[in-house]
PDB file of C-alpha atoms and ligand atoms in Angstrom:
ATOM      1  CA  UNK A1409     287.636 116.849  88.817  1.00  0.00           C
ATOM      2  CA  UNK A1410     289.793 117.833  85.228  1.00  0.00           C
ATOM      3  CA  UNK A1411     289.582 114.511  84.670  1.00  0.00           C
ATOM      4  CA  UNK A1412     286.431 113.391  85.255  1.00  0.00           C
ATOM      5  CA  UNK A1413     285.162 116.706  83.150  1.00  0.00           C
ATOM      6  CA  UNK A1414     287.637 115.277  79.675  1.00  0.00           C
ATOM      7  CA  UNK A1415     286.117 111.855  80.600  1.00  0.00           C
ATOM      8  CA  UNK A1416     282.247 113.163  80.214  1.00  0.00           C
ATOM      9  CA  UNK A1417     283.110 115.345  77.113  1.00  0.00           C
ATOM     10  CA  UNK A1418     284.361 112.146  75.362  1.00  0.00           C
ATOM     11  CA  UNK A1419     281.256 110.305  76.183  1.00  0.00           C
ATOM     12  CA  UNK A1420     278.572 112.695  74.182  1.00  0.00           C
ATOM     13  CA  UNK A1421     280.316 112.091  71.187  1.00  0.00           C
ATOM     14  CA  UNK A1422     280.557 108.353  71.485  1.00  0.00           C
ATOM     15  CA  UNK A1423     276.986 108.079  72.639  1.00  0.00           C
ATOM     16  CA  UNK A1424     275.887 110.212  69.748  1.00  0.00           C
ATOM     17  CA  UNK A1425     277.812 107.659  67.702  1.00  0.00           C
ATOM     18  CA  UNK A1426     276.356 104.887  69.343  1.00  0.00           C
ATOM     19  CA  UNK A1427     272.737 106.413  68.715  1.00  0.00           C
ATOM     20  CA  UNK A1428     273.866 106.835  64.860  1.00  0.00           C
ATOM     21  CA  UNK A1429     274.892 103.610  64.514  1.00  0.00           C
ATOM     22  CA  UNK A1430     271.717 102.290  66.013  1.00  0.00           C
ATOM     23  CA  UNK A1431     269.260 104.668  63.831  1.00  0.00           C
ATOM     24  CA  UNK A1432     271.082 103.443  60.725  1.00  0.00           C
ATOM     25  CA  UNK A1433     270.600  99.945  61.779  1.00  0.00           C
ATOM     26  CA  UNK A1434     267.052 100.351  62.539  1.00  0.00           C
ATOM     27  CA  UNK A1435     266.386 102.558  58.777  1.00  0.00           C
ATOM     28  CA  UNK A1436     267.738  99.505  57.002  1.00  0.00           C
ATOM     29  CA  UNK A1437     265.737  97.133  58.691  1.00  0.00           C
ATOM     30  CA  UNK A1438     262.587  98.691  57.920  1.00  0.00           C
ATOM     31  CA  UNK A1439     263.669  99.596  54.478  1.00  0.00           C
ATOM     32  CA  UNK A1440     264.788  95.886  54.529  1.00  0.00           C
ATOM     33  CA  UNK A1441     260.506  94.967  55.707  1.00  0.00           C
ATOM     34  CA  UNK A1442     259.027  97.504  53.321  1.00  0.00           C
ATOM     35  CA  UNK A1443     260.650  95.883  50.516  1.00  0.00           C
ATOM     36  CA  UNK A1444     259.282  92.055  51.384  1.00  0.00           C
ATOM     37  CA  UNK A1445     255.951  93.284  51.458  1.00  0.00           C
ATOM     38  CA  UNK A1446     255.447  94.694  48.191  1.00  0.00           C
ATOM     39  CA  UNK A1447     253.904  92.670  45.986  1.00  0.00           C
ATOM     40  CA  UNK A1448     256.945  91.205  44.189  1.00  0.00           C
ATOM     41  CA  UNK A1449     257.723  89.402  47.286  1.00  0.00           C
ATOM     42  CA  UNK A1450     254.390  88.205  49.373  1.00  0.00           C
ATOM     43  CA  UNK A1451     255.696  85.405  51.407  1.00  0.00           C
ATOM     44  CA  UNK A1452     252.895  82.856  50.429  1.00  0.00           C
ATOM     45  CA  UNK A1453     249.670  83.017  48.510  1.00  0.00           C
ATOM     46  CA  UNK A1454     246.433  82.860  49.400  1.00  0.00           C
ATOM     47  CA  UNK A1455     243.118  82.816  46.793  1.00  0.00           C
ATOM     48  CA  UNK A1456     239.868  84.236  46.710  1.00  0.00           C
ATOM     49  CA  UNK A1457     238.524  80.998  46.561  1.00  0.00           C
ATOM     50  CA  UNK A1458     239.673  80.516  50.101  1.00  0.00           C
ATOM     51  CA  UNK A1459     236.618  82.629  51.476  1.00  0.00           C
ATOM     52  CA  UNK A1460     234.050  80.434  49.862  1.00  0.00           C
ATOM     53  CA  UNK A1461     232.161  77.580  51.135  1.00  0.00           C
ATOM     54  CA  UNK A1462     234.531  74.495  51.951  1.00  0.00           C
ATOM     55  CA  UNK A1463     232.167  71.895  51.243  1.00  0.00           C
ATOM     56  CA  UNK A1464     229.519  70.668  48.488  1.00  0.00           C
ATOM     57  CA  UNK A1465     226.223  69.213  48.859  1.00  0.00           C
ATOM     58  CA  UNK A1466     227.034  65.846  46.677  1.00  0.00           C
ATOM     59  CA  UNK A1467     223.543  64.155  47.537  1.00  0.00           C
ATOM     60  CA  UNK A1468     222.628  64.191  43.744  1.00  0.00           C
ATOM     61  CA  UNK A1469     226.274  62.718  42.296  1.00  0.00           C
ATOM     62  CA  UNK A1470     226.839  59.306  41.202  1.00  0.00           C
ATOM     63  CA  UNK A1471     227.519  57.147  44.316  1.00  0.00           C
ATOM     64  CA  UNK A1472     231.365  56.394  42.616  1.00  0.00           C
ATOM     65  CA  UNK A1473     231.893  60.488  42.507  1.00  0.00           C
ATOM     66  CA  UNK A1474     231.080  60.432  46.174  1.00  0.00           C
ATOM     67  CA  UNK A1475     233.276  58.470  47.266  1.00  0.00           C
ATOM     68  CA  UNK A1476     236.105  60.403  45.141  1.00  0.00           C
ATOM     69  CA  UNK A1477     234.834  63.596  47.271  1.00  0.00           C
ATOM     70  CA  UNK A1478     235.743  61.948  50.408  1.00  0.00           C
ATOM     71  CA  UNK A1479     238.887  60.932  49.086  1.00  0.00           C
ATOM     72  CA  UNK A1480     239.506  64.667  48.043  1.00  0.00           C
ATOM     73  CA  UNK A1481     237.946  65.936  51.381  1.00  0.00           C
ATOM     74  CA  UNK A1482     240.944  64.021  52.836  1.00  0.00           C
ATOM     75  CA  UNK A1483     243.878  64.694  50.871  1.00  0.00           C
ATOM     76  CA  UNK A1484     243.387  67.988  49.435  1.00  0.00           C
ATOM     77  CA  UNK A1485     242.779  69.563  53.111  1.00  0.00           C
ATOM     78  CA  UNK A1486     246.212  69.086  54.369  1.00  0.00           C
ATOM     79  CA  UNK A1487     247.456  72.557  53.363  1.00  0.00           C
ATOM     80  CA  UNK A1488     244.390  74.744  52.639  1.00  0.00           C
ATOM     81  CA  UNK A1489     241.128  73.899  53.041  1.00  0.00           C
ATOM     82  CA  UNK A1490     239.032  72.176  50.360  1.00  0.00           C
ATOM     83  CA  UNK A1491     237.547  76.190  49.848  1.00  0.00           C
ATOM     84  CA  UNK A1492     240.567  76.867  47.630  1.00  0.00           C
ATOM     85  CA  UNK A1493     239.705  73.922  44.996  1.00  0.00           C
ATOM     86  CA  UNK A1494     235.763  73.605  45.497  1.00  0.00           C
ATOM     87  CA  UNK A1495     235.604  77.798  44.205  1.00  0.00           C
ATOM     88  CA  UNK A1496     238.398  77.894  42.178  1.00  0.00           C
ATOM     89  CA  UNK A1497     237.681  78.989  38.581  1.00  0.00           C
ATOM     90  CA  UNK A1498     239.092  76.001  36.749  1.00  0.00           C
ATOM     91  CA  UNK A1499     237.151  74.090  34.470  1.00  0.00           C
ATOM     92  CA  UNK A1500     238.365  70.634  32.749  1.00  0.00           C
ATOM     93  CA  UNK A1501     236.171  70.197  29.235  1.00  0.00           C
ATOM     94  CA  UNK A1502     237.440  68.462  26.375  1.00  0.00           C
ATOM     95  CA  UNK A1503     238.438  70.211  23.547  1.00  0.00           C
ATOM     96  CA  UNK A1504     235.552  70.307  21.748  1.00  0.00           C
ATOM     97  CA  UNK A1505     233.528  71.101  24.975  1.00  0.00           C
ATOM     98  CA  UNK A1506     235.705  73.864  25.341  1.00  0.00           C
ATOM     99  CA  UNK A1507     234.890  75.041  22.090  1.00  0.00           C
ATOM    100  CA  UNK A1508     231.598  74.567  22.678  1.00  0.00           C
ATOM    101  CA  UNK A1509     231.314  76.329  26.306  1.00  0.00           C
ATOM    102  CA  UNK A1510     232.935  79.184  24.415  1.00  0.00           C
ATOM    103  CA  UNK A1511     230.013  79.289  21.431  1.00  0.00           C
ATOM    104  CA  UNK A1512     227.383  79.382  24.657  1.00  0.00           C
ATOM    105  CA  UNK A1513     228.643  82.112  26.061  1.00  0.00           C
ATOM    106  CA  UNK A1514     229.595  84.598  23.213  1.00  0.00           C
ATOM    107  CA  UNK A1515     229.956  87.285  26.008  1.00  0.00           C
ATOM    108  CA  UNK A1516     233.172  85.008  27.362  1.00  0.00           C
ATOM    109  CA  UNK A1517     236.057  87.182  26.851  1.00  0.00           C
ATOM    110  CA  UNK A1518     234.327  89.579  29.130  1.00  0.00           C
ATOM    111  CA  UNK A1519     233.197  86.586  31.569  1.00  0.00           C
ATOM    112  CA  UNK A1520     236.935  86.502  31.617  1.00  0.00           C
ATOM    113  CA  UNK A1521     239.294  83.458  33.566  1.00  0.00           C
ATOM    114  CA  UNK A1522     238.463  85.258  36.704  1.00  0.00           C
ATOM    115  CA  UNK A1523     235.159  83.381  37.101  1.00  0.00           C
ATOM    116  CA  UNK A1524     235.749  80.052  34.868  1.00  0.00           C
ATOM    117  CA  UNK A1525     239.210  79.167  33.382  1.00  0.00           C
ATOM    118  CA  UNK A1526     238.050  76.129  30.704  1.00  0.00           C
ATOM    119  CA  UNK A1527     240.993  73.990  29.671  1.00  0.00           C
ATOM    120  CA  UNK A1528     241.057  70.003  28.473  1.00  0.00           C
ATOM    121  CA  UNK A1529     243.671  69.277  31.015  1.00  0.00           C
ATOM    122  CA  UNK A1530     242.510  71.802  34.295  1.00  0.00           C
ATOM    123  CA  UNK A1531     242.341  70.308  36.590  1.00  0.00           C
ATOM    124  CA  UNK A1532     244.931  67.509  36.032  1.00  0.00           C
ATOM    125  CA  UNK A1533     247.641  70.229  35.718  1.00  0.00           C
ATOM    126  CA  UNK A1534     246.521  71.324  39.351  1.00  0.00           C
ATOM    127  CA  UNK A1535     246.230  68.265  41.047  1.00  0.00           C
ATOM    128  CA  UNK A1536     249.423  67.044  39.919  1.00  0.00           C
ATOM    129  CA  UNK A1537     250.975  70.387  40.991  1.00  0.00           C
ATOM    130  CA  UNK A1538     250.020  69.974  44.219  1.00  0.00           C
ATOM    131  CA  UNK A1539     251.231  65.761  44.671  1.00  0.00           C
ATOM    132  CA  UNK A1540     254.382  66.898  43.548  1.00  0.00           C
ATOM    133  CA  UNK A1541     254.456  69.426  46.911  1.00  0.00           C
ATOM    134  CA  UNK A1542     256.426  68.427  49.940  1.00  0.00           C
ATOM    135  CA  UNK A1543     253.976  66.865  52.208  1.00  0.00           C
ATOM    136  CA  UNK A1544     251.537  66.025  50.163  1.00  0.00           C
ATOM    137  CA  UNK A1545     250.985  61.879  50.524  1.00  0.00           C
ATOM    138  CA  UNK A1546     248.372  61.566  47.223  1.00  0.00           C
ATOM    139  CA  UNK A1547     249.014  58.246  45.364  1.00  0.00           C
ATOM    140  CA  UNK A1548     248.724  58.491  41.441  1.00  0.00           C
ATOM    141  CA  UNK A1549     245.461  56.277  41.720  1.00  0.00           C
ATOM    142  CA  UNK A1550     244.264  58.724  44.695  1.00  0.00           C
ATOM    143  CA  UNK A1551     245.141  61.729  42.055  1.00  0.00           C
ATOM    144  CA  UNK A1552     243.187  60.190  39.402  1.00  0.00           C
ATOM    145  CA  UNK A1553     239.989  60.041  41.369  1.00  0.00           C
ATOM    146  CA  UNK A1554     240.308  63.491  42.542  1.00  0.00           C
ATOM    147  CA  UNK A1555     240.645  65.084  39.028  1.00  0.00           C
ATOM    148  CA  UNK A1556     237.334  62.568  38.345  1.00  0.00           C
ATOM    149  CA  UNK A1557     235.614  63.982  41.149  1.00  0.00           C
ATOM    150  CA  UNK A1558     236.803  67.974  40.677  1.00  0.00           C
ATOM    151  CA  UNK A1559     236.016  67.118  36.498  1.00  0.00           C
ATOM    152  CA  UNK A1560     232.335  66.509  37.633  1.00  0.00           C
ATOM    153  CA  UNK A1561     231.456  68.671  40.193  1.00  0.00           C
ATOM    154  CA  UNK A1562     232.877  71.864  37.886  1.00  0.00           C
ATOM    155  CA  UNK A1563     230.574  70.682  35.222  1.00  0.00           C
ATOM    156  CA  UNK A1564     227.805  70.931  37.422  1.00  0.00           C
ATOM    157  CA  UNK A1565     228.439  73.589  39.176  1.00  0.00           C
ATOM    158  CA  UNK A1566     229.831  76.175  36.690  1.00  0.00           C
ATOM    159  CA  UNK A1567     228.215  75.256  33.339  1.00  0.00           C
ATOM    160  CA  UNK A1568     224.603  75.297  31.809  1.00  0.00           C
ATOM    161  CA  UNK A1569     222.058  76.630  33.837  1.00  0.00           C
ATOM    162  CA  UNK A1570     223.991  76.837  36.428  1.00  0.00           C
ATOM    163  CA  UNK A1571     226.404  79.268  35.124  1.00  0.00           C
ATOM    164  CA  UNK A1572     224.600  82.412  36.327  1.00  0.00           C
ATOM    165  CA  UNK A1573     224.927  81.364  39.864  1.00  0.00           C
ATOM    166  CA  UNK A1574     228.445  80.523  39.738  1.00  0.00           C
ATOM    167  CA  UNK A1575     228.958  83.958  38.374  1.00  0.00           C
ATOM    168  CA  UNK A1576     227.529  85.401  40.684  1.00  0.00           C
ATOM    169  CA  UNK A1577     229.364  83.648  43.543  1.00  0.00           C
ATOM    170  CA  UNK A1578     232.491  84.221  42.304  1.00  0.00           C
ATOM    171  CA  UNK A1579     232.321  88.295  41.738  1.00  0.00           C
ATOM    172  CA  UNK A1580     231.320  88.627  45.394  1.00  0.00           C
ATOM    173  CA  UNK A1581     234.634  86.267  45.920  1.00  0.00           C
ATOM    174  CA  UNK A1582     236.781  88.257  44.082  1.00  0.00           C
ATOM    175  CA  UNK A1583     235.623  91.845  45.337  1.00  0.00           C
ATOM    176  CA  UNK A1584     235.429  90.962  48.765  1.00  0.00           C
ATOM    177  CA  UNK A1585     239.036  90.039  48.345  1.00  0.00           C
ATOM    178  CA  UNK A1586     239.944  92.875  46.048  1.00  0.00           C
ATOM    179  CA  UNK A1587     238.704  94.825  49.244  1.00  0.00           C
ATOM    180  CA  UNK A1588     240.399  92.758  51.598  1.00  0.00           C
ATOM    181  CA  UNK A1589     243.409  92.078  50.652  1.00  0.00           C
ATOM    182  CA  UNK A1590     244.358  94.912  47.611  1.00  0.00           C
ATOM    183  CA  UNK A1591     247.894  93.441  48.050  1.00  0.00           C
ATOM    184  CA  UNK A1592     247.662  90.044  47.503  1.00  0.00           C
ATOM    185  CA  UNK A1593     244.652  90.565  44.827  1.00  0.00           C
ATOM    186  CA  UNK A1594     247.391  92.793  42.890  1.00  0.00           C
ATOM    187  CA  UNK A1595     250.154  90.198  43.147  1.00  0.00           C
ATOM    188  CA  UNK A1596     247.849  87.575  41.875  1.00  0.00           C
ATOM    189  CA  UNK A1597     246.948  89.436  38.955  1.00  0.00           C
ATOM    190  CA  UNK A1598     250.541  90.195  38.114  1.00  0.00           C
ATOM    191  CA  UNK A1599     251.277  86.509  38.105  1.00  0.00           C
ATOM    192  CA  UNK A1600     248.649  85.834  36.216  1.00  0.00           C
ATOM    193  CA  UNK A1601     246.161  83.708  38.509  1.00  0.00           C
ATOM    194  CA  UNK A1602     243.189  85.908  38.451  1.00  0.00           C
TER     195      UNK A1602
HETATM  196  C1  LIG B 720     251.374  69.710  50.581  1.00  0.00           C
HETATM  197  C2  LIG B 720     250.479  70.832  50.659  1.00  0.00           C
HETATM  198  C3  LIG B 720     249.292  70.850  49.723  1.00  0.00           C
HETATM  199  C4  LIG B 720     248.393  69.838  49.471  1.00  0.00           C
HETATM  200  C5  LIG B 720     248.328  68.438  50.071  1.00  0.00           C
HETATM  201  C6  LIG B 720     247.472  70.369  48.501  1.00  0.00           C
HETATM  202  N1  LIG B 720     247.775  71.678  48.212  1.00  0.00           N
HETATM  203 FE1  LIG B 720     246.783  72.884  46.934  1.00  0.00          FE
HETATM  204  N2  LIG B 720     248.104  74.397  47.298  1.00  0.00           N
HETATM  205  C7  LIG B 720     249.188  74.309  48.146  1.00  0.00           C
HETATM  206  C8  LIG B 720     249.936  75.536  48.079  1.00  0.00           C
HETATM  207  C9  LIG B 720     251.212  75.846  48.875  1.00  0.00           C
HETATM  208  C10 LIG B 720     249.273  76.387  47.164  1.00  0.00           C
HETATM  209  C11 LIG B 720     249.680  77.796  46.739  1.00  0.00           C
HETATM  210  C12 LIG B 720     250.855  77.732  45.801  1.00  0.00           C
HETATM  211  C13 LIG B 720     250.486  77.187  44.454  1.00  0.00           C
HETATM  212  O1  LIG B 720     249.541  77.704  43.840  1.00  0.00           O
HETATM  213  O2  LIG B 720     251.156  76.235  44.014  1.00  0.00           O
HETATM  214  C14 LIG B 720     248.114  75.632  46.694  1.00  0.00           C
HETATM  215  C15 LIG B 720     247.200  76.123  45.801  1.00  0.00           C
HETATM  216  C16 LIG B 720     246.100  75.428  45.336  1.00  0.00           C
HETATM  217  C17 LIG B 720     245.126  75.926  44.389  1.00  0.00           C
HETATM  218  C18 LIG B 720     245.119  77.317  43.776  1.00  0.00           C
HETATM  219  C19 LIG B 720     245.945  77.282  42.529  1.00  0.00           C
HETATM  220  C20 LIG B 720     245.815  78.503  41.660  1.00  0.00           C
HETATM  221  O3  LIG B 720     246.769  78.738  40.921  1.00  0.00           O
HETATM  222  O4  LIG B 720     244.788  79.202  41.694  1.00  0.00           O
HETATM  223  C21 LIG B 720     244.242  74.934  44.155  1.00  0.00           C
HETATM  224  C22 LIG B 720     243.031  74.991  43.239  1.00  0.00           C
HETATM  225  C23 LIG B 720     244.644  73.796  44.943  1.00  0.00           C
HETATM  226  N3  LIG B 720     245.773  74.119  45.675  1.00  0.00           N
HETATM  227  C24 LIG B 720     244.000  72.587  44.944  1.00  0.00           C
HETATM  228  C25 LIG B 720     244.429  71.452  45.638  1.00  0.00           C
HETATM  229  C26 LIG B 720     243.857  70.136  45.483  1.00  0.00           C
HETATM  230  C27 LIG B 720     242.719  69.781  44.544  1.00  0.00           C
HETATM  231  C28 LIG B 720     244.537  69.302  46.331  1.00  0.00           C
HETATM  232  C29 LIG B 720     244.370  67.812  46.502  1.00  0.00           C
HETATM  233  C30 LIG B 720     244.699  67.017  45.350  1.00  0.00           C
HETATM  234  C31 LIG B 720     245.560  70.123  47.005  1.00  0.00           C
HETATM  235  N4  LIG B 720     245.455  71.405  46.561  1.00  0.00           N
HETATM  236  C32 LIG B 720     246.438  69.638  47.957  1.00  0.00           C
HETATM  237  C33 LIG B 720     249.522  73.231  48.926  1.00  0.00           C
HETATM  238  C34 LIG B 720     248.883  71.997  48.924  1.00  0.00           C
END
């Protein structure tokens, strides 16, 4: 009986212990979790461009810019679907077309990169971003004649008179992600892709 009575008294303490140990462990984990998901540290990325239409209707392009859509329909929907280039906000003009995008819409800096990011080299710098990811199998000549095809259909679809539509489209992409995803839409602005 005495013994089995020290016995017992030594087994609060080390179960107390035990339950110490464990609530310690658990508290760092989950400090551990809350850290990865602030918005330093979001494990992949995903666009706004993602929740937009992932095809285009190509009935009125050239018949050689066709066949450079199937080409891109192919190797650009390995990772992510074709929605993250087909509503993306890049734009590839020549200088001078630049310039003169800019001079059409005086109101740009408030259009803002959000809804059309013009550069001579746009969507080259993309495209070869993404043949130089593992898994991606996209020959040079492949590349080429996606940039052709993305070059054209971004000129049709985001300049002249149809500008106001593509405006349009992308503020309802961007604000149904802003409300969707306030994390990721934060992180991407800190980075500097919206
Ligand atoms: C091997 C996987 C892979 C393939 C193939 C791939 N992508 Fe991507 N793509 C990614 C990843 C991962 C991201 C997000 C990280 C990043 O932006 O680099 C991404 C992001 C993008 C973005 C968003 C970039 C931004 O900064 O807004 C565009 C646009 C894009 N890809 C277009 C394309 C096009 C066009 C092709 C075909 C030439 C393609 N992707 C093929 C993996 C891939």
């Amino acid at each position: 009986m005495r013994e089995r009575r020290i016995r017992s008294r030594g087994l609060y303490p080390f179960l107390a212990g035990i339950f110490l140990f464990l609530l310690s462990v658990i508290l760092f984990f989950s400090r551990m979790s809350s850290a990865d998901n602030s918005s330093k540290k979001l494990p992949y990325k995903f666009f706004p461009n993602d929740f937009g239409p992932p095809s285009v209707d190509v009935s009125h392009y050239p018949p050689e810019i066709k066949g450079d859509y199937h080409l891109f329909l192919r190797k650009c929907s390995v990772c992510h679907t074709v929605a993250r280039p087909l509503n993306a906000q890049f734009l590839q003009l020549s200088a001078d077309h630049v310039a003169r995008f800019k001079s059409d819409h005086p109101d740009f800096k408030s259009v803002s990169t959000d809804i059309v990011m013009p550069g001579p080299k746009a969507w080259a710098l993309i495209v070869n971003r993404m043949m130089a990811k593992p898994g991606a199998s996209i020959s040079p000549q492949d590349g080429k004649k996606i940039v052709e095809f993305l070059v054209y259909d971004s000129k049709v679809r985001k300049t002249g008179k149809n500008f106001p539509a593509w405006e349009t489209h992308r503020e309802e992409l961007l604000a149904h992600f802003r409300k969707l995803y306030p994390e990721m839409y934060k992180f991407l602005r800190e980075i500097g892709e919206l």
